[in-house]
Coordinates of C-alpha atoms and ligand atoms in Angstrom, one line a residue:
X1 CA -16.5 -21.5 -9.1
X2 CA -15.4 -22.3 -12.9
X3 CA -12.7 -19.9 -14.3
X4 CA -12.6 -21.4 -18.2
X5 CA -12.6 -17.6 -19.9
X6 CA -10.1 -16.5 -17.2
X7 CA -7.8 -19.5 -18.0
X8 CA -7.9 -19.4 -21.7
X9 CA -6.8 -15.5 -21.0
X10 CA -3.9 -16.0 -18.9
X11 CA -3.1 -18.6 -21.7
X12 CA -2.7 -16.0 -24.1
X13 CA -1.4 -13.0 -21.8
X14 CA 1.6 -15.1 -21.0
X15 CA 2.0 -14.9 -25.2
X16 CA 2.7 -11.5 -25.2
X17 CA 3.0 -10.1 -21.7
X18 CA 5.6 -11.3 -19.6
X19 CA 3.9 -13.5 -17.0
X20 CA 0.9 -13.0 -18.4
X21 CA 0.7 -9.9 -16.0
X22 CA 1.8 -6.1 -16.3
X23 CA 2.3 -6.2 -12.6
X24 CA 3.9 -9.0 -10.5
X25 CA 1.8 -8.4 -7.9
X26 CA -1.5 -10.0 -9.5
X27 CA 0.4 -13.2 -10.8
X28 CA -0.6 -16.1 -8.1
X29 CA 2.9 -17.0 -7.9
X30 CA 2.7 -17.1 -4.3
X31 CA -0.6 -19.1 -4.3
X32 CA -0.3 -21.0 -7.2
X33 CA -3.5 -20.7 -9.7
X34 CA -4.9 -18.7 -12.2
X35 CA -5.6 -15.2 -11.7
X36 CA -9.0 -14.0 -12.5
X37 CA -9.7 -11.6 -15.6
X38 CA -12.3 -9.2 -14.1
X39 CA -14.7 -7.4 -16.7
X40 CA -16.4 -4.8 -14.5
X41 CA -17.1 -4.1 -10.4
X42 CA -19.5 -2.1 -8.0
X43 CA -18.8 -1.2 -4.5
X44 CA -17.0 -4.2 -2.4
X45 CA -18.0 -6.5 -5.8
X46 CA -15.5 -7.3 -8.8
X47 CA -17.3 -9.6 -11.7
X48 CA -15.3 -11.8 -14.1
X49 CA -15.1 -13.1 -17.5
X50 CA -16.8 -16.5 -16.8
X51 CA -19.7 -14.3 -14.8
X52 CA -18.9 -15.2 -10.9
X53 CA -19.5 -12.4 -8.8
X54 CA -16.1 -11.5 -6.0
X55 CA -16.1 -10.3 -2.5
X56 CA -12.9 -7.6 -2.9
X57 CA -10.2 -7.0 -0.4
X58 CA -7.3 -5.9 -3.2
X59 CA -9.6 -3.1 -3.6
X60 CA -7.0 -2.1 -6.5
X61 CA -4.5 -2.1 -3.7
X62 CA -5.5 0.7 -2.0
X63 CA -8.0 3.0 -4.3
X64 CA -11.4 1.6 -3.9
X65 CA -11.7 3.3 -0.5
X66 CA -15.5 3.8 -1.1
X67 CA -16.1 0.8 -3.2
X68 CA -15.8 0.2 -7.3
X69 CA -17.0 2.6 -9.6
X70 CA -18.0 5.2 -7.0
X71 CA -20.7 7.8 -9.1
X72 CA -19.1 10.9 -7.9
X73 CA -16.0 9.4 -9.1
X74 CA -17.1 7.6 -12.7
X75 CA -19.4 11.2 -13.5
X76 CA -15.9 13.2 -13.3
X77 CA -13.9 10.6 -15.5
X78 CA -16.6 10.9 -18.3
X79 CA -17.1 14.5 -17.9
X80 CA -13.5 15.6 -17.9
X81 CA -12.9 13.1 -20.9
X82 CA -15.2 14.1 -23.1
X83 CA -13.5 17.5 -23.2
X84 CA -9.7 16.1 -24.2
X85 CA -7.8 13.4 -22.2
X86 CA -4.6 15.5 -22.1
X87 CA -3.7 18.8 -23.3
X88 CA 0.3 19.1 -22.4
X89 CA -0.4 22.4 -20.6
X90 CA -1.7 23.6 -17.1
X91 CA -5.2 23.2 -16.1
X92 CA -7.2 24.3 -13.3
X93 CA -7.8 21.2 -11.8
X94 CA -4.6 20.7 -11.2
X95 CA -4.9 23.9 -8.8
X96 CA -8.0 21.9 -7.3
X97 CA -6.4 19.0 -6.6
X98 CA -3.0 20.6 -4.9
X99 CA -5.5 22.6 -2.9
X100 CA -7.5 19.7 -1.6
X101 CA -4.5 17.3 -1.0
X102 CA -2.6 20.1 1.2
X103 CA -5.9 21.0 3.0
X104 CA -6.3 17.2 4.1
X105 CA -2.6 16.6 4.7
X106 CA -0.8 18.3 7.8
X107 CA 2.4 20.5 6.9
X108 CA 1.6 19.8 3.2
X109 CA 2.3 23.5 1.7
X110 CA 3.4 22.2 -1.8
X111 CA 2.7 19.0 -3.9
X112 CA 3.9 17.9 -7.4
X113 CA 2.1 15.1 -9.3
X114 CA 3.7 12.0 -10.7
X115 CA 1.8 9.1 -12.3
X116 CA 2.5 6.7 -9.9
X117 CA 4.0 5.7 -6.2
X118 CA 7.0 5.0 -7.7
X119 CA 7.9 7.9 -9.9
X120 CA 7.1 9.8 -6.5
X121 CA 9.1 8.2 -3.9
X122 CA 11.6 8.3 -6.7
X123 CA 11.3 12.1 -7.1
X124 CA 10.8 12.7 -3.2
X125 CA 15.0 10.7 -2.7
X126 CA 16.3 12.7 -5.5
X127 CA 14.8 16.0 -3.6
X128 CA 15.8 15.3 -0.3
X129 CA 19.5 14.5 -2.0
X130 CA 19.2 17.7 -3.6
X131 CA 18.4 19.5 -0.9
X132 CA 20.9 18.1 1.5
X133 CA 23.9 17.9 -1.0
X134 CA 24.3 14.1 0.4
X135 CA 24.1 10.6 -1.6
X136 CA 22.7 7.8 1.1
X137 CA 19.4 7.2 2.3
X138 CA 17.9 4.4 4.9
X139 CA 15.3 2.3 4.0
X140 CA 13.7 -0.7 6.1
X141 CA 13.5 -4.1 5.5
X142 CA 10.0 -5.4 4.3
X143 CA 8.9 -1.5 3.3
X144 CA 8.0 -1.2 -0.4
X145 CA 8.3 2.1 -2.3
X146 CA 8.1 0.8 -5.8
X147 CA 10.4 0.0 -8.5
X148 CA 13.1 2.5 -8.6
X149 CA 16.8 0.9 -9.1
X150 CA 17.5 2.9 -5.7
X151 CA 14.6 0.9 -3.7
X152 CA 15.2 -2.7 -4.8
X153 CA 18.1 -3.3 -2.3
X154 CA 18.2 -5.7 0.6
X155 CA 20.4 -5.8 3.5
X156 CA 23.7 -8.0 3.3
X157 CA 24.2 -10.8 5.3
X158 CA 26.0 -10.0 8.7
X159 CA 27.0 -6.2 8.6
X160 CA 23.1 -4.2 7.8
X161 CA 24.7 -1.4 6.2
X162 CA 25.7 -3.4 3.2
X163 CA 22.9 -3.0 1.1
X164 CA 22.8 -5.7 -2.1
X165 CA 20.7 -5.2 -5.1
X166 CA 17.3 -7.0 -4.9
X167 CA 17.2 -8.0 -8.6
X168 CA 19.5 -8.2 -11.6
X169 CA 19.4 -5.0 -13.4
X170 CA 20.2 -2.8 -10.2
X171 CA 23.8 -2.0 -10.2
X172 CA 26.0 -2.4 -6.7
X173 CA 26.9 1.1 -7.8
X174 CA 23.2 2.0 -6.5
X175 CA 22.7 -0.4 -4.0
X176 CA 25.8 1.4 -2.0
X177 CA 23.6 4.3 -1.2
X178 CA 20.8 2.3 -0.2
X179 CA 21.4 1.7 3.8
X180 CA 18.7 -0.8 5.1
X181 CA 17.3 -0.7 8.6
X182 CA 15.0 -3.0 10.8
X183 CA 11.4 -2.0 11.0
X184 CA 10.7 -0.3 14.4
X185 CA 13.9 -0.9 15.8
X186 CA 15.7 2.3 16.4
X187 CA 19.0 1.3 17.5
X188 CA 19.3 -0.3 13.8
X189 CA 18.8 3.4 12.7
X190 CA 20.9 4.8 15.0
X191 CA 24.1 2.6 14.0
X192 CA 24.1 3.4 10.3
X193 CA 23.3 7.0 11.0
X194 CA 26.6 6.9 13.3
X195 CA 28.6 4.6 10.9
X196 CA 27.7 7.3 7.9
X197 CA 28.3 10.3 9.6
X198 CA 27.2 13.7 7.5
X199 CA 26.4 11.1 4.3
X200 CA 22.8 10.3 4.8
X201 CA 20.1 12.4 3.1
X202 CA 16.9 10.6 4.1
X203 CA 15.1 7.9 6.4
X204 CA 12.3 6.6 4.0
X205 CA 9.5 4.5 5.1
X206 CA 6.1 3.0 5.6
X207 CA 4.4 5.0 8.5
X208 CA 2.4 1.9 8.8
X209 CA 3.9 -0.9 6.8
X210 CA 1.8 -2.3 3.9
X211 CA 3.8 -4.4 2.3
X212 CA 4.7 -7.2 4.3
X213 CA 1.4 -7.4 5.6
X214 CA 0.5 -4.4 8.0
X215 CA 2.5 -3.7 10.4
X216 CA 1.9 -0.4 12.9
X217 CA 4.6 1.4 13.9
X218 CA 5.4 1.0 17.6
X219 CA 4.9 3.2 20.1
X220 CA 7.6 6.0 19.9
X221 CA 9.3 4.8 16.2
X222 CA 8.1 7.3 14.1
X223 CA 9.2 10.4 16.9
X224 CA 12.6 8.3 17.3
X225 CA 12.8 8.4 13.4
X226 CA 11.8 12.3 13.7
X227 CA 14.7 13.0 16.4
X228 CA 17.4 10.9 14.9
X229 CA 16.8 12.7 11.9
X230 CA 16.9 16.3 13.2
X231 CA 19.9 15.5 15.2
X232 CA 22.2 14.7 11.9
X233 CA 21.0 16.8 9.3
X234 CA 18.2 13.9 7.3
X235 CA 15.0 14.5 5.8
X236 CA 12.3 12.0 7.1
X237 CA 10.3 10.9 4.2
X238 CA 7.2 9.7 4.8
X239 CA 5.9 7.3 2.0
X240 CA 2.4 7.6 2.1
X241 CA 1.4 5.9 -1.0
X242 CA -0.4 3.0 0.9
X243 CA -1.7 4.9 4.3
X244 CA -2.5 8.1 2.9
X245 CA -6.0 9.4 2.9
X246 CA -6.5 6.0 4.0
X247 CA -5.9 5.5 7.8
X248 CA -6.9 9.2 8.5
X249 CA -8.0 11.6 6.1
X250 CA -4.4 13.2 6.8
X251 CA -2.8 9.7 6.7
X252 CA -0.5 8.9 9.2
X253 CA 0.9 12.3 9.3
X254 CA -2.5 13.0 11.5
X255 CA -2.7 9.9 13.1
X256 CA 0.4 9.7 14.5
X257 CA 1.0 13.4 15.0
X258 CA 4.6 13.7 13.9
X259 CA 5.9 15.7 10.6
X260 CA 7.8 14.3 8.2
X261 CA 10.2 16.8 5.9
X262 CA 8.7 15.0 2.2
X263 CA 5.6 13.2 1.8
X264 CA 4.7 10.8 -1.1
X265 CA 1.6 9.6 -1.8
X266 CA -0.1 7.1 -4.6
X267 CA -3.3 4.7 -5.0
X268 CA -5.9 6.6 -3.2
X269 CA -5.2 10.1 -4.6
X270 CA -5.8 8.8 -8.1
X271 CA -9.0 7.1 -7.0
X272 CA -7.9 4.4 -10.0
X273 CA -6.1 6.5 -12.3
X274 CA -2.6 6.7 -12.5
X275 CA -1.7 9.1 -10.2
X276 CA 1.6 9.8 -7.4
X277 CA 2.5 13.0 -5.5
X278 CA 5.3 13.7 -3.2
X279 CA 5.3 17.2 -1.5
X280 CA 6.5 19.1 1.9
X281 CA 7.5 22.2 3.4
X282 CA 7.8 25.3 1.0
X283 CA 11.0 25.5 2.3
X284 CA 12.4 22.2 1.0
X285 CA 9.9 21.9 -2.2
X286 CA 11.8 25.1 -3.4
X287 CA 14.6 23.0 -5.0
X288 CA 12.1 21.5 -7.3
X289 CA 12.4 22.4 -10.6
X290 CA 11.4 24.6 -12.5
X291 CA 11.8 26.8 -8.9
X292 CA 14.6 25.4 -8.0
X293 CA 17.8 23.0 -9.8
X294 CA 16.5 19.5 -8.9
X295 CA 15.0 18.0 -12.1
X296 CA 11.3 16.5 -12.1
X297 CA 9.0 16.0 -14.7
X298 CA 6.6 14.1 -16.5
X299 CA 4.7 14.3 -20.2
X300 CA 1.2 13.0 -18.8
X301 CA 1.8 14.2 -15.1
X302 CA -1.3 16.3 -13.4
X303 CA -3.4 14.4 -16.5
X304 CA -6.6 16.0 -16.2
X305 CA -8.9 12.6 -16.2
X306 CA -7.2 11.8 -13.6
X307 CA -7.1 14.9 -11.4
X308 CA -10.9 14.9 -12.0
X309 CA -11.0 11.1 -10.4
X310 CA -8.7 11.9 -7.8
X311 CA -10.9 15.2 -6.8
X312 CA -14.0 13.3 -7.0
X313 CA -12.9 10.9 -4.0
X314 CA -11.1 13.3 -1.8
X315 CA -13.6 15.3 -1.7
X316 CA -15.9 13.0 -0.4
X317 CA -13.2 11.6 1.8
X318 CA -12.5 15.6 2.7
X319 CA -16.3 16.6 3.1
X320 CA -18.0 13.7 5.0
X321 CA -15.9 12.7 8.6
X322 CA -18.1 10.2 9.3
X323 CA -16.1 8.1 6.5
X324 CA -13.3 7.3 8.6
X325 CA -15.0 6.2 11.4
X326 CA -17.3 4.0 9.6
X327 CA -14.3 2.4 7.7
X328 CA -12.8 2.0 11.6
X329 CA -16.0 0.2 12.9
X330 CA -16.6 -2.2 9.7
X331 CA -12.8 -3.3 9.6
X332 CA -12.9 -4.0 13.7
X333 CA -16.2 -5.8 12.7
X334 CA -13.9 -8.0 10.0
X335 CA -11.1 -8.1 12.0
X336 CA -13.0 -9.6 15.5
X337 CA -15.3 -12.1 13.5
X338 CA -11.8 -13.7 11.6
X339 CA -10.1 -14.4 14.9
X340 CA -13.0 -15.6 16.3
X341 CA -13.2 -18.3 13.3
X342 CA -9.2 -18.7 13.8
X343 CA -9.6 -19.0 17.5
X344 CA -12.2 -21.4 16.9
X345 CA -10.7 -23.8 14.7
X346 CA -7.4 -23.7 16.8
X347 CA -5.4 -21.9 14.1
X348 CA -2.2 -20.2 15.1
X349 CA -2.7 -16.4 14.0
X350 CA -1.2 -12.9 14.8
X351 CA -3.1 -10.2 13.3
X352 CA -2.8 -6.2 12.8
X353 CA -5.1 -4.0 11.4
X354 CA -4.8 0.1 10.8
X355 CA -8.0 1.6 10.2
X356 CA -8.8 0.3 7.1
X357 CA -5.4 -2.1 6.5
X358 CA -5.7 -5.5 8.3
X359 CA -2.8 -8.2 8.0
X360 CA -3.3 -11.9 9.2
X361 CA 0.0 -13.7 9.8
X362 CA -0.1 -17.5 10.2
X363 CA 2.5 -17.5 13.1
X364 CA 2.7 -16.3 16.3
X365 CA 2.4 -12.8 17.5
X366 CA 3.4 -10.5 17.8
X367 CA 4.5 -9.2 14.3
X368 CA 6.8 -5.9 14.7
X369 CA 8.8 -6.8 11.8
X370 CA 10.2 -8.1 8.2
X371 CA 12.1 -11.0 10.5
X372 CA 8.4 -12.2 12.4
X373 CA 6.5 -11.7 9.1
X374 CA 9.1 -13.9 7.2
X375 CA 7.5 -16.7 10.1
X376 CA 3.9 -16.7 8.4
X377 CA 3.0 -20.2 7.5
X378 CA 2.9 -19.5 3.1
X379 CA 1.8 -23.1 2.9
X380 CA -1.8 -22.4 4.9
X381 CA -1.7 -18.8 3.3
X382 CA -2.6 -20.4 -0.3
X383 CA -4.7 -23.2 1.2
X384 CA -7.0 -20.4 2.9
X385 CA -6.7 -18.5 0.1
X386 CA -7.8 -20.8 -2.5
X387 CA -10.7 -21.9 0.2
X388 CA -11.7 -18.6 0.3
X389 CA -11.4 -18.0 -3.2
X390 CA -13.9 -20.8 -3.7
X391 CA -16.6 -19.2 -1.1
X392 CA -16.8 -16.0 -3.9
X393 CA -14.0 -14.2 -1.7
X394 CA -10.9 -12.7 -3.5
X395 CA -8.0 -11.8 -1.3
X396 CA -4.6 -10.2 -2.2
X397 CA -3.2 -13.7 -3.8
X398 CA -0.1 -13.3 -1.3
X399 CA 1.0 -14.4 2.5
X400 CA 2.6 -10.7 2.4
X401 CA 0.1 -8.3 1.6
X402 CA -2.5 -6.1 3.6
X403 CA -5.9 -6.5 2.9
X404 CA -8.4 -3.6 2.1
X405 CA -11.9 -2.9 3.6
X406 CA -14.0 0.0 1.6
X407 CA -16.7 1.9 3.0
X408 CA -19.4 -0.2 0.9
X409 CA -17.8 -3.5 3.0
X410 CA -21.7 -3.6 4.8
X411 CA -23.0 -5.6 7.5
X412 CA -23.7 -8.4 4.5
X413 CA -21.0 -8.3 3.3
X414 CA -18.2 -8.8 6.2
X415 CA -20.9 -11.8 7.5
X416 CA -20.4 -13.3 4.4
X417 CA -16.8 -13.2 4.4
X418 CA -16.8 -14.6 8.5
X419 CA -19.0 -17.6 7.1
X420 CA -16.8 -18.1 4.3
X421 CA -13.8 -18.5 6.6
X422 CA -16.0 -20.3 9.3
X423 CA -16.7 -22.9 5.9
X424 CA -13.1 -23.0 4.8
X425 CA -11.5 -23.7 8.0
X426 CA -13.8 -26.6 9.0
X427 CA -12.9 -28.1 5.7
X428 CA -8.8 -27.4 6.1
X429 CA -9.2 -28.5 9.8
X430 CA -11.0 -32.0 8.8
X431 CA -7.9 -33.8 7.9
X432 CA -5.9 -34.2 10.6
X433 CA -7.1 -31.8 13.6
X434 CA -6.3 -28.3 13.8
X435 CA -5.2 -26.7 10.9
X436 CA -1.7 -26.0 11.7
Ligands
PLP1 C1 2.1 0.8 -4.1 C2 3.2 1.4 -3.4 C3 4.2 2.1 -4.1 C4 4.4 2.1 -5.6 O1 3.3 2.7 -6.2 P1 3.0 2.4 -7.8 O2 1.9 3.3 -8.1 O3 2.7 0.9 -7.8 O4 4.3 2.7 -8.5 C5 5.1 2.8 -3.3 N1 5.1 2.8 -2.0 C6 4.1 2.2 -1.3 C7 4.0 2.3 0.2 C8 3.1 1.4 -2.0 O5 2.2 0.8 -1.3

């Protein structure tokens, strides 16, 4: 494959836009590389400047569930836009789209839109502060709930409970009510829940981990999270942003079968548009403003284009079950023909996979956690991924993200992408035996 349009863009991005990129995340700094300027896509196939044709799995992190520019989906955008793009007052969609997101979820009785994952994760803390009267929350190590000052914390060496600010700009001011936790290890819970008795408001996490790979929660976490948190007085937030509407058409609320007290949710909901949500209980959604004291708002939030996308895909999602399980049998196809071309070519490989959300670690299994993920071989990441990226298949340009099947991922299609694996691996493997 030739990139010359792609590279003479990234030249000039990195003239006015810092990195070149308006989100770290598509940078190839963890690959090395250019990243590819994309012009249009269609169902699992993204095109770019210089004319090569892409097999997806960034899926636009998350919202291409049903492939690119799904027709229910595109039909709304231009119908909706056509009539004004915002109008700075209520509309009925928004009604639509509240109604459709707390049929789907369980225990979902009010929802308030954001424009993005962050905003409402931000918004769902400030809410469970507000409605607790208390300052802390837990997060885990290795979860990502975007780029509030409150999130970007990582545990101290030595004692957990000393959280640090995770980049310059956060003040330690913040990052002292920012507790951080192991992934699925209770007793890590439990001992910062004992150590700030009465002070913690929330447990916030990844129901099933999507940023640092995938990562399930074990059997047991998420009811241990549920118990600890009724026993002293903390919401469990559920961020959803990632798993929602995507591992069950309730998320992992219905997969797993246990209720968390707040519920934010992102990517999917907005089908591509820039759309958040957090919601829960009537109960504790009463302190929201204008109801209630806690302060939330947003000039653009509810934006009608984007309710219209966002309605378009859930109700597909919504109206047709068989989705679900058809996303369930293509990704098991995926996930069985990769370790079959792993196992084959002797290459060290622990692997998860969600529904939908798969995550190949180069290391040895299993992966339960930030501390086995931080194992994965980076090295071989970018030399797969720049093999693969040569065999026509783009994958999330990092050793740390999940990767995303859609429903148009077809029989072709996840052949295609087995081959191209089978291809790269017997050229990685001829230099000096196995490939690791
Ligand atoms: C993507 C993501 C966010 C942030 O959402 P943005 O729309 O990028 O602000 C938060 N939480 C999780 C789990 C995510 O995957």
């Amino acid at each position: 494959m030739n990139y010359p349009k792609s590279q003479a863009l990234f030249d000039e991005a990195k003239k006015r836009i810092p990195g070149g990129v308006n989100s770290p995340a598509r940078a190839f700094k963890g690959v090395g590389g250019t990243p590819l300027f994309m012009t249009h896509a269609k169902g699992p196939y993204m095109y770019d400047e210089d004319g090569n044709e892409w097999i997806d799995y960034i899926g636009s992190w998350g919202p291409m569930i049903l492939g690119h520019a799904y027709p229910a989906v595109v039909e709304a955008v231009q119908k909706t836009a056509a009539g004004s793009t915002s109008f700075g007052t209520p509309t009925a969609l928004e009604n639509r789209m509240a109604e459709r997101v707390c049929g789907m979820v369980p225990g979902l009785d009010k929802v308030r839109m954001t424009n993005s994952g962050t905003e409402a994760c931000m918004s769902a803390i400030r809410v469970a502060r507000g409605y607790t009267g208390r300052d802390k929350f837990i997060k885990f190590e290795g979860c990502y709930h975007g780029h509030g000052d409150s999130f970007l914390i990582k545990a101290g060496s030595g004692a957990l409970t000393l959280g640090h600010p995770s980049s310059p700009g956060v003040t330690r001011g913040t990052a002292k009510d920012t507790l951080t936790a192991d992934y699925n290890d209770l007793d890590s819970v439990e001992r910062i829940l004992r150590e700030n008795k009465d002070e913690v408001a929330a447990i916030i996490l990844e129901p099933v981990a999507g940023n640092m790979g995938c990562v399930p929660p074990r059997d047991g976490f998420l009811k241990g999270l549920r118990k600890l948190c009724d026993e002293h007085g903390a919401l469990l937030v559920f961020d959803e942003v990632m798993s929602g509407f995507r591992i069950a058409r309730g998320g992992a609320v219905e997969r797993y079968r246990v209720q968390p007290d707040l519920m934010a949710f992102g990517k999917v909901i907005g089908a591509g548009m820039p759309v958040g949500a957090f919601g829960g209980s009537n109960e504790v959604m009463g302190v929201v403003a204008p109801d209630g004291p806690v302060y939330q708002a947003g000039t653009l939030s509810g934006n009608p284009v984007a309710m219209s996308a966002g309605i378009a895909l859930l109700t597909e999602l919504d109206e047709n079950p068989a989705i679900y399980r058809e996303l369930e049998e293509q990704s098991a196809k995926l996930e069985q023909g990769l370790k079959q071309v792993f196992e084959k070519h002797q290459v060290t490989v622990a692997n998860n996979r969600v529904g939908s959300m798969l995550g190949f670690f180069f290391c040895d299994g299993p992966v339960v956690g930030f501390s086995d993920v931080s194992r994965t071989d980076t090295e071989f990441f970018s030399r797969f991924f720049h093999g693969m990226l040569s065999q026509g298949v783009y994958l999330p340009p990092s050793a740390y993200e999940a990767w995303f099947v859609s429903h148009s991922h077809d029989d072709t299609i996840i052949r295609k992408t087995v081959d191209a694996a089978d291809h790269v691996l017997t050229d990685l493997t001829k230099n000096g035996g196995p490939a690791r």
